[in-house]
Coordinates of C-alpha atoms in Angstrom, one line a residue:
M1 CA 260.7 115.0 6.8
D2 CA 258.3 118.0 8.0
T3 CA 257.3 120.7 5.7
K4 CA 255.3 123.9 6.3
H5 CA 253.5 126.4 3.6
C6 CA 254.4 130.0 4.3
A7 CA 255.1 133.4 3.2
L8 CA 258.2 135.5 4.0
D9 CA 259.2 138.8 3.7
G10 CA 262.5 139.9 3.5
W11 CA 265.5 141.7 1.7
V12 CA 267.7 139.8 -0.8
D13 CA 271.2 139.4 0.5
A14 CA 273.1 138.6 -2.4
I15 CA 272.8 138.8 -6.3
P16 CA 270.6 135.5 -6.9
A17 CA 272.5 132.1 -8.0
P18 CA 271.8 129.8 -10.9
G19 CA 271.7 126.3 -9.2
P20 CA 271.7 122.8 -10.3
R21 CA 268.8 121.2 -13.0
D22 CA 267.6 124.7 -14.2
T23 CA 267.0 126.4 -10.6
A24 CA 268.0 129.3 -9.0
T25 CA 269.1 130.1 -5.2
F26 CA 269.2 133.1 -3.1
D27 CA 269.4 134.2 0.4
L28 CA 266.3 136.2 2.0
I29 CA 267.0 138.2 5.0
V30 CA 263.9 138.2 7.2
P31 CA 263.6 140.8 10.0
T32 CA 263.1 139.8 13.4
D33 CA 259.9 141.2 15.1
F34 CA 260.9 142.8 18.1
D35 CA 257.5 143.5 19.5
A36 CA 257.1 139.7 19.3
V37 CA 260.3 138.6 21.0
E38 CA 261.9 139.6 24.5
E39 CA 265.3 138.4 23.6
D40 CA 267.7 140.4 21.4
I41 CA 268.2 138.3 18.5
H42 CA 269.3 139.0 15.0
D43 CA 267.6 138.9 11.6
T44 CA 267.2 135.4 10.2
V45 CA 268.9 134.5 6.7
V46 CA 266.4 131.6 5.0
T47 CA 268.0 130.1 2.0
C48 CA 265.6 129.9 -0.7
T49 CA 265.4 128.2 -4.3
S50 CA 263.3 127.8 -6.9
G51 CA 262.7 125.4 -9.9
D52 CA 259.6 127.3 -11.4
P53 CA 260.9 129.0 -15.1
R54 CA 259.4 132.3 -14.4
I55 CA 260.5 132.8 -11.0
V56 CA 264.0 131.5 -12.1
H57 CA 264.2 134.0 -14.9
E58 CA 263.0 136.8 -12.6
L59 CA 265.4 136.1 -10.1
L60 CA 268.5 135.9 -12.2
N61 CA 267.7 139.0 -14.3
R62 CA 265.9 141.5 -12.4
I63 CA 266.5 140.8 -8.9
Q64 CA 269.0 142.2 -7.1
P65 CA 270.4 142.7 -3.5
G66 CA 268.3 144.8 -1.6
D67 CA 265.1 144.1 -3.2
L68 CA 261.9 143.6 -0.6
L69 CA 260.5 140.5 -1.9
R70 CA 257.6 138.2 -0.6
A71 CA 258.7 134.9 -1.2
T72 CA 256.0 132.1 -0.8
G73 CA 256.5 128.6 -0.9
T74 CA 257.2 125.2 1.3
L75 CA 259.7 125.5 4.3
V76 CA 261.4 122.3 4.3
Q77 CA 263.2 121.1 7.1
P78 CA 266.4 119.1 6.2
P79 CA 267.1 115.4 7.0
T80 CA 269.9 115.8 9.3
P81 CA 269.5 118.2 12.4
G82 CA 271.3 120.7 12.7
E83 CA 271.3 121.8 9.0
P84 CA 269.3 125.1 7.9
A85 CA 265.8 124.8 6.5
R86 CA 265.3 125.7 2.9
L87 CA 262.4 127.5 1.2
V88 CA 261.2 126.3 -2.0
V89 CA 259.5 129.0 -3.2
D90 CA 256.4 128.9 -5.8
A91 CA 255.3 132.2 -5.8
L92 CA 257.4 135.6 -5.8
E93 CA 256.3 139.0 -5.2
V94 CA 258.5 141.9 -5.3
L95 CA 257.2 144.5 -2.6
D96 CA 259.7 147.3 -3.4
T97 CA 263.2 147.6 -5.1
A98 CA 266.6 148.8 -4.3
R99 CA 266.9 152.4 -4.8
L100 CA 270.1 152.1 -6.4
P101 CA 270.9 149.5 -9.2
V102 CA 273.5 147.0 -7.8
L103 CA 275.9 146.4 -10.3
R104 CA 277.8 143.0 -10.3
D105 CA 281.1 144.5 -8.6
M106 CA 279.6 146.4 -6.1
V107 CA 278.8 145.2 -2.7
I108 CA 276.1 146.3 -0.3
D109 CA 275.9 145.5 3.4
R110 CA 273.6 145.9 6.3
Y111 CA 274.3 147.6 9.4
G112 CA 271.1 147.6 11.7
D113 CA 268.8 150.0 10.0
Y114 CA 271.7 151.2 7.3
C115 CA 272.5 149.7 4.2
V116 CA 275.9 150.7 2.8
I117 CA 276.8 150.1 -1.0
F118 CA 280.4 149.8 -1.4
D119 CA 281.9 150.4 -5.1
A120 CA 285.6 149.9 -5.6
D121 CA 285.5 152.9 -8.5
R122 CA 284.1 155.4 -6.1
D123 CA 285.6 157.3 -3.2
Q124 CA 282.5 157.8 -1.6
V125 CA 279.8 155.4 -0.1
P126 CA 276.0 156.0 -0.5
V127 CA 274.5 155.0 2.9
F128 CA 270.6 154.4 3.1
T129 CA 268.0 153.5 5.9
A130 CA 266.9 149.8 5.5
Y131 CA 263.4 151.2 4.0
G132 CA 265.5 152.7 1.1
R133 CA 265.6 156.7 2.0
G134 CA 269.2 158.4 1.2
S135 CA 271.1 159.1 4.5
A136 CA 274.3 160.6 3.4
W137 CA 277.5 160.1 1.9
R138 CA 280.5 158.9 3.5
T139 CA 284.2 159.3 2.4
T140 CA 285.8 155.6 1.9
P141 CA 288.5 155.4 4.9
T142 CA 291.7 155.5 2.6
P143 CA 295.2 154.8 4.0
S144 CA 297.4 157.8 4.3
P145 CA 301.4 157.7 3.4
P146 CA 303.2 157.5 6.7
S147 CA 304.4 160.7 8.0
S148 CA 308.2 161.4 8.2
T149 CA 309.3 163.1 11.1
S150 CA 312.7 164.1 11.8
T151 CA 313.9 165.4 15.1
S152 CA 316.8 167.7 15.6
A153 CA 319.1 167.2 19.0

């Protein structure tokens, strides 16, 4: 099994989840360096896990979607080809926090350089740049009742 020690900077994709044997797991969205590649490729999602009790506590209690992290650890290639690699984190640094706290029943989504937070309790959706600057409030599209039209002949 091939391993490589590395550090990755990226945004937390979803609320970190507890894993087996006192571990925590989270997905890190690592942006593509467009200056280094010629093709149009998308951001990479790296699955990360840690068994360090301090990191697990931080992940499960303080880290939220949209936080910018530097995860340092060992990138482990899976034994079966085609499966994704996993980063076993031994150091975690918070580079920037999400601008709005994300509650457990909210959804954050990223569209290119913009982040959108959907909340079922609100009629408006805040839109931010990927760097955390507020961009605008958008009205959530709500279905309108069908209009009844009568025609007279």
